[in-house]
Amino acid sequence: MLNMSGMKTDISGVVQSTVVETFNGMLGQNVVSADERGGAAAGDDGRIYACLLLDQARGASANFCFTFDGKLLARTAARFYPPEQAREKTVQEDIACAIANIVGSKVKSCLNKYGHDFEMTVPFVAEPAALPFKGCDTIHLHFSWNDNAGAGARGLVVDFGMDQRPTGNC
Amino acid sequence: MAATPSSPAVLVIDDHMIIRQVVEQNLKNMGFADIDTAGSAAEALERMAVRNYDIIFVDWIMPGKSGYALMQECREERKFDDVAFVMVTSESDERHMIEALKAGATSYIIKPVLSNVFSEKVKKVLDWLAKRGQKSDVQSA
């Protein structure tokens, strides 16, 4: 029997440190881990959802959904691309999936250090109506960012759930 | 390293455009001037067919042929003996690192790509290239 509670704690720590390191160290942003009340909630407009699944042959799975604020992705894109290109949704989706991929890989490595054998799917963009992991017993990790307007804005929420059913779906 | 006409020729291969941009920007900050990019192994092979590179940065896992498989194929050809392969990947397990180095990677950079780590690793790759160049000079003398 897996220690799901311990694994969730480990995963939360890895997600929090990797999201911050990726945004701040690699992408030049100012993102911090926040509690659920921290930062103004972003509107639905411009949100981008990236999902991935960690699956284990023995039946445990962890599913992740990253909800990015479009403004954070736009600002990140503007650091690397010309303005017109930075506004393209495909460019922002690419950033979202790249971040999800890095975070998911770190989580996989953390879990596998303890002798597990999780494999990770390629991150994919999902529409809100089709989010694959709705209804799980999820943990929500919140991140805010400094939008340089003096306010901390909600930049990202990472939802993840774990179960021991073979398919990984709730 | 300063940008010079003899700047090493570099190919950056990653299916994520943002990672290609990050690597390219880090290289430019170090003075590299001759940088090509490819979004897949297939595109990389097209580029490698028409010109030679000194350093190839390659992602491990990509749709289609993986960067790992691409590197293995290249390492079987003599013309890549003096080419440095740098695996840039999210795979941070030690066993992956060892596997990549055994398969011919010159260096291994774990994502997220952090500037200070990146530049240190690339400096060591430049040292490796310099030593290979000296060896080639000796062999051809």
PDB file of C-alpha atoms in Angstrom:
ATOM      1  CA  MET A   1       0.000   0.000   0.000  1.00  0.00           C
ATOM      2  CA  LEU A   2       1.421   3.359  -0.975  1.00  0.00           C
ATOM      3  CA  ASN A   3       1.739   6.209   1.485  1.00  0.00           C
ATOM      4  CA  MET A   4      -0.431   8.571  -0.547  1.00  0.00           C
ATOM      5  CA  SER A   5      -0.418  11.302   2.086  1.00  0.00           C
ATOM      6  CA  GLY A   6       3.381  11.379   2.213  1.00  0.00           C
ATOM      7  CA  MET A   7       3.578  11.368  -1.558  1.00  0.00           C
ATOM      8  CA  LYS A   8       1.186  14.304  -1.801  1.00  0.00           C
ATOM      9  CA  THR A   9       3.342  16.293   0.615  1.00  0.00           C
ATOM     10  CA  ASP A  10       6.470  15.490  -1.383  1.00  0.00           C
ATOM     11  CA  ILE A  11       4.772  16.385  -4.657  1.00  0.00           C
ATOM     12  CA  SER A  12       3.521  19.708  -3.280  1.00  0.00           C
ATOM     13  CA  GLY A  13       7.042  20.699  -2.272  1.00  0.00           C
ATOM     14  CA  VAL A  14       8.531  19.751  -5.619  1.00  0.00           C
ATOM     15  CA  VAL A  15       5.791  21.568  -7.566  1.00  0.00           C
ATOM     16  CA  GLN A  16       6.193  24.734  -5.498  1.00  0.00           C
ATOM     17  CA  SER A  17       9.971  24.904  -5.801  1.00  0.00           C
ATOM     18  CA  THR A  18      10.075  23.931  -9.479  1.00  0.00           C
ATOM     19  CA  VAL A  19       7.384  26.395 -10.604  1.00  0.00           C
ATOM     20  CA  VAL A  20       9.183  29.258  -8.857  1.00  0.00           C
ATOM     21  CA  GLU A  21      12.616  28.191 -10.143  1.00  0.00           C
ATOM     22  CA  THR A  22      11.338  27.805 -13.702  1.00  0.00           C
ATOM     23  CA  PHE A  23       9.489  31.118 -13.876  1.00  0.00           C
ATOM     24  CA  ASN A  24      12.073  33.155 -12.014  1.00  0.00           C
ATOM     25  CA  GLY A  25      15.348  31.437 -12.873  1.00  0.00           C
ATOM     26  CA  MET A  26      14.683  30.476 -16.468  1.00  0.00           C
ATOM     27  CA  LEU A  27      11.963  32.811 -17.705  1.00  0.00           C
ATOM     28  CA  GLY A  28      12.836  36.037 -15.863  1.00  0.00           C
ATOM     29  CA  GLN A  29       9.535  36.531 -14.026  1.00  0.00           C
ATOM     30  CA  ASN A  30       8.679  37.223 -10.403  1.00  0.00           C
ATOM     31  CA  VAL A  31       6.456  34.383  -9.227  1.00  0.00           C
ATOM     32  CA  VAL A  32       5.914  33.313  -5.624  1.00  0.00           C
ATOM     33  CA  SER A  33       4.061  30.502  -3.972  1.00  0.00           C
ATOM     34  CA  ALA A  34       0.897  31.922  -2.391  1.00  0.00           C
ATOM     35  CA  ASP A  35      -1.900  30.749  -0.175  1.00  0.00           C
ATOM     36  CA  GLU A  36      -5.338  30.385  -1.658  1.00  0.00           C
ATOM     37  CA  ARG A  37      -6.287  33.961  -0.780  1.00  0.00           C
ATOM     38  CA  GLY A  38      -3.101  35.452  -2.178  1.00  0.00           C
ATOM     39  CA  GLY A  39      -3.309  37.517  -5.322  1.00  0.00           C
ATOM     40  CA  ALA A  40      -6.264  38.734  -7.277  1.00  0.00           C
ATOM     41  CA  ALA A  41      -8.025  36.001  -9.161  1.00  0.00           C
ATOM     42  CA  ALA A  42      -7.600  36.327 -12.881  1.00  0.00           C
ATOM     43  CA  GLY A  43     -10.615  36.356 -15.145  1.00  0.00           C
ATOM     44  CA  ASP A  44     -11.454  33.402 -17.312  1.00  0.00           C
ATOM     45  CA  ASP A  45     -10.311  35.260 -20.397  1.00  0.00           C
ATOM     46  CA  GLY A  46      -6.941  34.189 -21.589  1.00  0.00           C
ATOM     47  CA  ARG A  47      -6.493  31.321 -19.184  1.00  0.00           C
ATOM     48  CA  ILE A  48      -4.529  28.417 -20.572  1.00  0.00           C
ATOM     49  CA  TYR A  49      -4.814  24.916 -19.164  1.00  0.00           C
ATOM     50  CA  ALA A  50      -2.036  22.343 -19.492  1.00  0.00           C
ATOM     51  CA  CYS A  51      -2.472  18.806 -18.172  1.00  0.00           C
ATOM     52  CA  LEU A  52      -0.356  15.709 -17.712  1.00  0.00           C
ATOM     53  CA  LEU A  53      -0.563  12.324 -16.070  1.00  0.00           C
ATOM     54  CA  LEU A  54       1.982  10.341 -14.105  1.00  0.00           C
ATOM     55  CA  ASP A  55       1.137   6.672 -14.237  1.00  0.00           C
ATOM     56  CA  GLN A  56       2.601   3.677 -12.485  1.00  0.00           C
ATOM     57  CA  ALA A  57       2.377   0.125 -13.706  1.00  0.00           C
ATOM     58  CA  ARG A  58       1.321  -1.052 -10.257  1.00  0.00           C
ATOM     59  CA  GLY A  59      -1.808   1.108 -10.420  1.00  0.00           C
ATOM     60  CA  ALA A  60      -1.107   4.446  -8.768  1.00  0.00           C
ATOM     61  CA  SER A  61      -1.451   7.626 -10.763  1.00  0.00           C
ATOM     62  CA  ALA A  62      -1.094  11.342 -10.261  1.00  0.00           C
ATOM     63  CA  ASN A  63      -2.859  13.780 -12.542  1.00  0.00           C
ATOM     64  CA  PHE A  64      -2.002  17.435 -12.900  1.00  0.00           C
ATOM     65  CA  CYS A  65      -3.757  20.454 -14.321  1.00  0.00           C
ATOM     66  CA  PHE A  66      -1.914  23.764 -14.604  1.00  0.00           C
ATOM     67  CA  THR A  67      -4.193  26.814 -14.940  1.00  0.00           C
ATOM     68  CA  PHE A  68      -2.122  29.741 -16.197  1.00  0.00           C
ATOM     69  CA  ASP A  69      -3.193  33.358 -16.212  1.00  0.00           C
ATOM     70  CA  GLY A  70      -2.897  34.534 -19.802  1.00  0.00           C
ATOM     71  CA  LYS A  71      -1.306  37.826 -18.713  1.00  0.00           C
ATOM     72  CA  LEU A  72       1.559  36.020 -16.996  1.00  0.00           C
ATOM     73  CA  LEU A  73       2.170  33.912 -20.086  1.00  0.00           C
ATOM     74  CA  ALA A  74       1.922  36.975 -22.328  1.00  0.00           C
ATOM     75  CA  ARG A  75       4.476  38.825 -20.237  1.00  0.00           C
ATOM     76  CA  THR A  76       6.749  35.792 -20.254  1.00  0.00           C
ATOM     77  CA  ALA A  77       6.396  35.446 -24.017  1.00  0.00           C
ATOM     78  CA  ALA A  78       7.146  39.158 -24.490  1.00  0.00           C
ATOM     79  CA  ARG A  79      10.550  38.610 -22.926  1.00  0.00           C
ATOM     80  CA  PHE A  80      11.523  36.190 -25.693  1.00  0.00           C
ATOM     81  CA  TYR A  81       9.460  37.075 -28.769  1.00  0.00           C
ATOM     82  CA  PRO A  82       8.471  40.142 -30.768  1.00  0.00           C
ATOM     83  CA  PRO A  83       5.174  41.701 -29.505  1.00  0.00           C
ATOM     84  CA  GLU A  84       2.956  40.310 -32.235  1.00  0.00           C
ATOM     85  CA  GLN A  85       4.303  36.785 -31.808  1.00  0.00           C
ATOM     86  CA  ALA A  86       4.127  37.007 -28.007  1.00  0.00           C
ATOM     87  CA  ARG A  87       0.368  37.530 -28.219  1.00  0.00           C
ATOM     88  CA  GLU A  88      -0.199  34.335 -30.188  1.00  0.00           C
ATOM     89  CA  LYS A  89      -2.042  31.661 -28.264  1.00  0.00           C
ATOM     90  CA  THR A  90       0.131  28.882 -29.665  1.00  0.00           C
ATOM     91  CA  VAL A  91       3.244  30.626 -28.329  1.00  0.00           C
ATOM     92  CA  GLN A  92       1.691  30.922 -24.876  1.00  0.00           C
ATOM     93  CA  GLU A  93       0.477  27.316 -24.983  1.00  0.00           C
ATOM     94  CA  ASP A  94       4.003  26.213 -25.823  1.00  0.00           C
ATOM     95  CA  ILE A  95       5.280  27.993 -22.705  1.00  0.00           C
ATOM     96  CA  ALA A  96       2.517  26.449 -20.595  1.00  0.00           C
ATOM     97  CA  CYS A  97       3.331  22.929 -21.771  1.00  0.00           C
ATOM     98  CA  ALA A  98       7.083  23.452 -21.392  1.00  0.00           C
ATOM     99  CA  ILE A  99       6.588  24.503 -17.764  1.00  0.00           C
ATOM    100  CA  ALA A 100       4.206  21.595 -17.104  1.00  0.00           C
ATOM    101  CA  ASN A 101       6.761  19.244 -18.631  1.00  0.00           C
ATOM    102  CA  ILE A 102       9.569  20.492 -16.377  1.00  0.00           C
ATOM    103  CA  VAL A 103       7.438  20.363 -13.238  1.00  0.00           C
ATOM    104  CA  GLY A 104       6.001  16.935 -14.083  1.00  0.00           C
ATOM    105  CA  SER A 105       9.462  15.512 -14.740  1.00  0.00           C
ATOM    106  CA  LYS A 106      10.742  16.777 -11.404  1.00  0.00           C
ATOM    107  CA  VAL A 107       7.776  15.209  -9.627  1.00  0.00           C
ATOM    108  CA  LYS A 108       8.381  11.942 -11.458  1.00  0.00           C
ATOM    109  CA  SER A 109      12.041  11.938 -10.429  1.00  0.00           C
ATOM    110  CA  CYS A 110      11.111  12.681  -6.820  1.00  0.00           C
ATOM    111  CA  LEU A 111       8.623   9.809  -6.675  1.00  0.00           C
ATOM    112  CA  ASN A 112      10.905   7.367  -8.470  1.00  0.00           C
ATOM    113  CA  LYS A 113      13.727   8.074  -6.019  1.00  0.00           C
ATOM    114  CA  TYR A 114      11.600   6.197  -3.517  1.00  0.00           C
ATOM    115  CA  GLY A 115      11.524   3.123  -5.724  1.00  0.00           C
ATOM    116  CA  HIS A 116       8.393   3.871  -7.730  1.00  0.00           C
ATOM    117  CA  ASP A 117       8.273   3.514 -11.488  1.00  0.00           C
ATOM    118  CA  PHE A 118       6.093   6.379 -12.670  1.00  0.00           C
ATOM    119  CA  GLU A 119       6.016   7.288 -16.337  1.00  0.00           C
ATOM    120  CA  MET A 120       4.833  10.680 -17.557  1.00  0.00           C
ATOM    121  CA  THR A 121       2.608  11.554 -20.487  1.00  0.00           C
ATOM    122  CA  VAL A 122       3.456  14.473 -22.757  1.00  0.00           C
ATOM    123  CA  PRO A 123       1.686  17.602 -21.405  1.00  0.00           C
ATOM    124  CA  PHE A 124      -1.307  18.686 -23.458  1.00  0.00           C
ATOM    125  CA  VAL A 125      -3.492  21.783 -23.650  1.00  0.00           C
ATOM    126  CA  ALA A 126      -7.096  21.279 -22.569  1.00  0.00           C
ATOM    127  CA  GLU A 127     -10.217  23.425 -22.844  1.00  0.00           C
ATOM    128  CA  PRO A 128     -12.054  24.121 -19.533  1.00  0.00           C
ATOM    129  CA  ALA A 129     -15.080  22.072 -20.536  1.00  0.00           C
ATOM    130  CA  ALA A 130     -12.883  19.102 -21.316  1.00  0.00           C
ATOM    131  CA  LEU A 131     -10.514  19.138 -18.370  1.00  0.00           C
ATOM    132  CA  PRO A 132      -9.834  15.460 -17.876  1.00  0.00           C
ATOM    133  CA  PHE A 133      -9.331  15.316 -14.137  1.00  0.00           C
ATOM    134  CA  LYS A 134     -12.294  17.226 -12.749  1.00  0.00           C
ATOM    135  CA  GLY A 135     -13.813  15.702  -9.624  1.00  0.00           C
ATOM    136  CA  CYS A 136     -10.645  14.203  -8.184  1.00  0.00           C
ATOM    137  CA  ASP A 137      -9.730  14.691  -4.552  1.00  0.00           C
ATOM    138  CA  THR A 138      -7.385  17.426  -5.617  1.00  0.00           C
ATOM    139  CA  ILE A 139      -4.773  19.569  -3.954  1.00  0.00           C
ATOM    140  CA  HIS A 140      -4.575  23.169  -5.171  1.00  0.00           C
ATOM    141  CA  LEU A 141      -1.273  25.006  -5.188  1.00  0.00           C
ATOM    142  CA  HIS A 142      -1.455  28.725  -5.874  1.00  0.00           C
ATOM    143  CA  PHE A 143       1.169  31.058  -7.276  1.00  0.00           C
ATOM    144  CA  SER A 144       1.037  34.805  -7.638  1.00  0.00           C
ATOM    145  CA  TRP A 145       3.224  37.127  -9.654  1.00  0.00           C
ATOM    146  CA  ASN A 146       4.196  40.751  -9.570  1.00  0.00           C
ATOM    147  CA  ASP A 147       2.638  42.425 -12.586  1.00  0.00           C
ATOM    148  CA  ASN A 148       4.732  45.577 -12.022  1.00  0.00           C
ATOM    149  CA  ALA A 149       1.531  47.519 -11.392  1.00  0.00           C
ATOM    150  CA  GLY A 150       2.026  47.226  -7.668  1.00  0.00           C
ATOM    151  CA  ALA A 151      -0.373  44.352  -7.215  1.00  0.00           C
ATOM    152  CA  GLY A 152       0.262  40.667  -6.839  1.00  0.00           C
ATOM    153  CA  ALA A 153      -1.892  38.845  -9.328  1.00  0.00           C
ATOM    154  CA  ARG A 154      -2.922  35.220  -9.377  1.00  0.00           C
ATOM    155  CA  GLY A 155      -0.625  33.728 -11.978  1.00  0.00           C
ATOM    156  CA  LEU A 156      -0.994  29.999 -11.772  1.00  0.00           C
ATOM    157  CA  VAL A 157      -2.897  27.277  -9.980  1.00  0.00           C
ATOM    158  CA  VAL A 158      -1.597  23.717 -10.055  1.00  0.00           C
ATOM    159  CA  ASP A 159      -4.241  21.134  -9.217  1.00  0.00           C
ATOM    160  CA  PHE A 160      -3.242  17.565  -8.673  1.00  0.00           C
ATOM    161  CA  GLY A 161      -4.911  14.415  -7.494  1.00  0.00           C
ATOM    162  CA  MET A 162      -3.714  10.895  -6.832  1.00  0.00           C
ATOM    163  CA  ASP A 163      -5.408   7.578  -6.761  1.00  0.00           C
ATOM    164  CA  GLN A 164      -4.573   3.914  -6.940  1.00  0.00           C
ATOM    165  CA  ARG A 165      -6.989   2.899  -9.637  1.00  0.00           C
ATOM    166  CA  PRO A 166      -5.430   1.445 -12.764  1.00  0.00           C
ATOM    167  CA  THR A 167      -6.670   4.064 -15.232  1.00  0.00           C
ATOM    168  CA  GLY A 168      -5.824   7.154 -13.206  1.00  0.00           C
ATOM    169  CA  ASN A 169      -9.148   8.775 -14.041  1.00  0.00           C
ATOM    170  CA  CYS A 170     -11.505   9.830 -11.278  1.00  0.00           C
TER     171      CYS A 170
ATOM    172  CA  MET B   1      33.972  34.060 -24.825  1.00  0.00           C
ATOM    173  CA  ALA B   2      33.440  36.951 -27.222  1.00  0.00           C
ATOM    174  CA  ALA B   3      31.522  36.778 -30.468  1.00  0.00           C
ATOM    175  CA  THR B   4      34.014  36.197 -33.239  1.00  0.00           C
ATOM    176  CA  PRO B   5      33.854  35.008 -36.828  1.00  0.00           C
ATOM    177  CA  SER B   6      35.154  31.674 -35.509  1.00  0.00           C
ATOM    178  CA  SER B   7      32.292  31.274 -33.028  1.00  0.00           C
ATOM    179  CA  PRO B   8      31.417  27.565 -32.790  1.00  0.00           C
ATOM    180  CA  ALA B   9      28.507  26.494 -34.955  1.00  0.00           C
ATOM    181  CA  VAL B  10      25.634  25.451 -32.708  1.00  0.00           C
ATOM    182  CA  LEU B  11      22.391  23.567 -33.307  1.00  0.00           C
ATOM    183  CA  VAL B  12      19.654  23.690 -30.657  1.00  0.00           C
ATOM    184  CA  ILE B  13      17.017  20.941 -30.884  1.00  0.00           C
ATOM    185  CA  ASP B  14      13.903  21.008 -28.706  1.00  0.00           C
ATOM    186  CA  ASP B  15      10.226  20.536 -29.489  1.00  0.00           C
ATOM    187  CA  HIS B  16       9.346  23.492 -27.226  1.00  0.00           C
ATOM    188  CA  MET B  17      10.002  26.806 -28.930  1.00  0.00           C
ATOM    189  CA  ILE B  18      10.453  28.568 -25.584  1.00  0.00           C
ATOM    190  CA  ILE B  19      13.277  26.219 -24.600  1.00  0.00           C
ATOM    191  CA  ARG B  20      14.999  26.868 -27.935  1.00  0.00           C
ATOM    192  CA  GLN B  21      14.652  30.595 -27.228  1.00  0.00           C
ATOM    193  CA  VAL B  22      16.019  30.264 -23.683  1.00  0.00           C
ATOM    194  CA  VAL B  23      19.034  28.245 -24.828  1.00  0.00           C
ATOM    195  CA  GLU B  24      19.663  30.586 -27.757  1.00  0.00           C
ATOM    196  CA  GLN B  25      19.467  33.644 -25.513  1.00  0.00           C
ATOM    197  CA  ASN B  26      21.903  32.111 -23.023  1.00  0.00           C
ATOM    198  CA  LEU B  27      24.297  31.277 -25.847  1.00  0.00           C
ATOM    199  CA  LYS B  28      24.091  34.800 -27.273  1.00  0.00           C
ATOM    200  CA  ASN B  29      24.793  36.199 -23.805  1.00  0.00           C
ATOM    201  CA  MET B  30      27.959  34.086 -23.806  1.00  0.00           C
ATOM    202  CA  GLY B  31      29.005  35.486 -27.174  1.00  0.00           C
ATOM    203  CA  PHE B  32      27.921  32.706 -29.506  1.00  0.00           C
ATOM    204  CA  ALA B  33      26.913  34.051 -32.875  1.00  0.00           C
ATOM    205  CA  ASP B  34      26.332  31.050 -35.134  1.00  0.00           C
ATOM    206  CA  ILE B  35      23.167  29.391 -33.816  1.00  0.00           C
ATOM    207  CA  ASP B  36      20.591  27.315 -35.697  1.00  0.00           C
ATOM    208  CA  THR B  37      17.503  25.729 -34.177  1.00  0.00           C
ATOM    209  CA  ALA B  38      15.306  22.742 -34.958  1.00  0.00           C
ATOM    210  CA  GLY B  39      11.971  21.657 -33.472  1.00  0.00           C
ATOM    211  CA  SER B  40      12.388  17.930 -34.072  1.00  0.00           C
ATOM    212  CA  ALA B  41      14.951  15.249 -34.805  1.00  0.00           C
ATOM    213  CA  ALA B  42      13.791  15.162 -38.428  1.00  0.00           C
ATOM    214  CA  GLU B  43      14.350  18.886 -38.853  1.00  0.00           C
ATOM    215  CA  ALA B  44      17.723  18.549 -37.133  1.00  0.00           C
ATOM    216  CA  LEU B  45      18.793  15.831 -39.559  1.00  0.00           C
ATOM    217  CA  GLU B  46      17.885  18.099 -42.480  1.00  0.00           C
ATOM    218  CA  ARG B  47      20.078  20.827 -41.048  1.00  0.00           C
ATOM    219  CA  MET B  48      22.944  18.458 -40.261  1.00  0.00           C
ATOM    220  CA  ALA B  49      22.823  17.165 -43.837  1.00  0.00           C
ATOM    221  CA  VAL B  50      23.756  20.553 -45.253  1.00  0.00           C
ATOM    222  CA  ARG B  51      26.252  21.843 -42.698  1.00  0.00           C
ATOM    223  CA  ASN B  52      28.454  20.798 -39.813  1.00  0.00           C
ATOM    224  CA  TYR B  53      28.036  21.844 -36.202  1.00  0.00           C
ATOM    225  CA  ASP B  54      30.512  22.005 -33.331  1.00  0.00           C
ATOM    226  CA  ILE B  55      27.961  21.764 -30.512  1.00  0.00           C
ATOM    227  CA  ILE B  56      24.499  20.193 -30.614  1.00  0.00           C
ATOM    228  CA  PHE B  57      22.091  20.886 -27.760  1.00  0.00           C
ATOM    229  CA  VAL B  58      19.369  18.265 -27.810  1.00  0.00           C
ATOM    230  CA  ASP B  59      16.259  17.525 -25.776  1.00  0.00           C
ATOM    231  CA  TRP B  60      15.941  13.908 -24.664  1.00  0.00           C
ATOM    232  CA  ILE B  61      12.222  13.369 -25.186  1.00  0.00           C
ATOM    233  CA  MET B  62      10.536  14.757 -28.272  1.00  0.00           C
ATOM    234  CA  PRO B  63       7.587  13.642 -30.390  1.00  0.00           C
ATOM    235  CA  GLY B  64       8.821  11.351 -33.161  1.00  0.00           C
ATOM    236  CA  LYS B  65      12.447  10.374 -32.888  1.00  0.00           C
ATOM    237  CA  SER B  66      13.865  11.212 -29.450  1.00  0.00           C
ATOM    238  CA  GLY B  67      16.927  13.352 -28.977  1.00  0.00           C
ATOM    239  CA  TYR B  68      18.554  10.394 -27.279  1.00  0.00           C
ATOM    240  CA  ALA B  69      18.048   8.197 -30.354  1.00  0.00           C
ATOM    241  CA  LEU B  70      19.295  10.979 -32.612  1.00  0.00           C
ATOM    242  CA  MET B  71      22.464  11.344 -30.558  1.00  0.00           C
ATOM    243  CA  GLN B  72      23.057   7.577 -30.575  1.00  0.00           C
ATOM    244  CA  GLU B  73      22.733   7.515 -34.379  1.00  0.00           C
ATOM    245  CA  CYS B  74      25.118  10.416 -34.789  1.00  0.00           C
ATOM    246  CA  ARG B  75      27.682   8.874 -32.460  1.00  0.00           C
ATOM    247  CA  GLU B  76      27.899   5.861 -34.760  1.00  0.00           C
ATOM    248  CA  GLU B  77      29.270   8.120 -37.510  1.00  0.00           C
ATOM    249  CA  ARG B  78      32.914   9.203 -37.503  1.00  0.00           C
ATOM    250  CA  LYS B  79      32.039  12.686 -38.699  1.00  0.00           C
ATOM    251  CA  PHE B  80      30.468  13.398 -35.294  1.00  0.00           C
ATOM    252  CA  ASP B  81      33.526  12.305 -33.275  1.00  0.00           C
ATOM    253  CA  ASP B  82      34.542  15.896 -32.589  1.00  0.00           C
ATOM    254  CA  VAL B  83      31.020  17.235 -32.163  1.00  0.00           C
ATOM    255  CA  ALA B  84      29.872  17.954 -28.612  1.00  0.00           C
ATOM    256  CA  PHE B  85      26.390  16.753 -27.723  1.00  0.00           C
ATOM    257  CA  VAL B  86      24.739  18.476 -24.787  1.00  0.00           C
ATOM    258  CA  MET B  87      21.615  16.806 -23.481  1.00  0.00           C
ATOM    259  CA  VAL B  88      19.190  19.483 -22.248  1.00  0.00           C
ATOM    260  CA  THR B  89      16.382  17.671 -20.526  1.00  0.00           C
ATOM    261  CA  SER B  90      13.873  17.591 -17.703  1.00  0.00           C
ATOM    262  CA  GLU B  91      15.020  14.069 -16.850  1.00  0.00           C
ATOM    263  CA  SER B  92      16.879  14.643 -13.601  1.00  0.00           C
ATOM    264  CA  ASP B  93      17.324  11.035 -12.452  1.00  0.00           C
ATOM    265  CA  GLU B  94      20.955  10.066 -12.016  1.00  0.00           C
ATOM    266  CA  ARG B  95      20.381   6.931 -14.092  1.00  0.00           C
ATOM    267  CA  HIS B  96      19.245   9.068 -17.037  1.00  0.00           C
ATOM    268  CA  MET B  97      22.340  11.207 -16.725  1.00  0.00           C
ATOM    269  CA  ILE B  98      24.625   8.179 -16.678  1.00  0.00           C
ATOM    270  CA  GLU B  99      22.751   6.614 -19.595  1.00  0.00           C
ATOM    271  CA  ALA B 100      23.129   9.792 -21.665  1.00  0.00           C
ATOM    272  CA  LEU B 101      26.827  10.134 -20.913  1.00  0.00           C
ATOM    273  CA  LYS B 102      27.408   6.467 -21.772  1.00  0.00           C
ATOM    274  CA  ALA B 103      25.568   6.985 -25.059  1.00  0.00           C
ATOM    275  CA  GLY B 104      27.910   9.792 -25.993  1.00  0.00           C
ATOM    276  CA  ALA B 105      26.631  12.992 -24.419  1.00  0.00           C
ATOM    277  CA  THR B 106      29.448  15.421 -23.699  1.00  0.00           C
ATOM    278  CA  SER B 107      27.425  17.237 -21.063  1.00  0.00           C
ATOM    279  CA  TYR B 108      24.025  17.128 -19.421  1.00  0.00           C
ATOM    280  CA  ILE B 109      21.907  20.136 -18.459  1.00  0.00           C
ATOM    281  CA  ILE B 110      18.747  19.694 -16.418  1.00  0.00           C
ATOM    282  CA  LYS B 111      15.768  21.963 -17.070  1.00  0.00           C
ATOM    283  CA  PRO B 112      14.850  24.541 -15.955  1.00  0.00           C
ATOM    284  CA  VAL B 113      17.821  26.070 -17.744  1.00  0.00           C
ATOM    285  CA  LEU B 114      19.500  28.428 -15.275  1.00  0.00           C
ATOM    286  CA  SER B 115      22.021  30.885 -16.710  1.00  0.00           C
ATOM    287  CA  ASN B 116      24.824  30.277 -14.216  1.00  0.00           C
ATOM    288  CA  VAL B 117      24.639  26.485 -14.506  1.00  0.00           C
ATOM    289  CA  PHE B 118      24.292  26.709 -18.277  1.00  0.00           C
ATOM    290  CA  SER B 119      27.357  28.894 -18.758  1.00  0.00           C
ATOM    291  CA  GLU B 120      29.498  26.707 -16.487  1.00  0.00           C
ATOM    292  CA  LYS B 121      28.537  23.576 -18.414  1.00  0.00           C
ATOM    293  CA  VAL B 122      29.075  25.243 -21.785  1.00  0.00           C
ATOM    294  CA  LYS B 123      32.531  26.477 -20.743  1.00  0.00           C
ATOM    295  CA  LYS B 124      33.474  22.872 -19.984  1.00  0.00           C
ATOM    296  CA  VAL B 125      32.123  21.833 -23.380  1.00  0.00           C
ATOM    297  CA  LEU B 126      34.307  24.496 -25.007  1.00  0.00           C
ATOM    298  CA  ASP B 127      37.291  23.055 -23.132  1.00  0.00           C
ATOM    299  CA  TRP B 128      36.354  19.602 -24.442  1.00  0.00           C
ATOM    300  CA  LEU B 129      36.146  20.995 -27.988  1.00  0.00           C
ATOM    301  CA  ALA B 130      39.511  22.695 -27.610  1.00  0.00           C
ATOM    302  CA  LYS B 131      41.110  19.443 -26.453  1.00  0.00           C
ATOM    303  CA  ARG B 132      39.508  17.536 -29.321  1.00  0.00           C
ATOM    304  CA  GLY B 133      40.792  20.179 -31.718  1.00  0.00           C
ATOM    305  CA  GLN B 134      44.325  19.804 -30.380  1.00  0.00           C
ATOM    306  CA  LYS B 135      44.049  16.031 -30.697  1.00  0.00           C
ATOM    307  CA  SER B 136      42.843  16.371 -34.292  1.00  0.00           C
ATOM    308  CA  ASP B 137      45.719  18.732 -35.054  1.00  0.00           C
ATOM    309  CA  VAL B 138      48.188  16.186 -33.682  1.00  0.00           C
ATOM    310  CA  GLN B 139      46.591  13.366 -35.642  1.00  0.00           C
ATOM    311  CA  SER B 140      46.628  15.308 -38.901  1.00  0.00           C
ATOM    312  CA  ALA B 141      50.216  16.522 -38.428  1.00  0.00           C
TER     313      ALA B 141
END
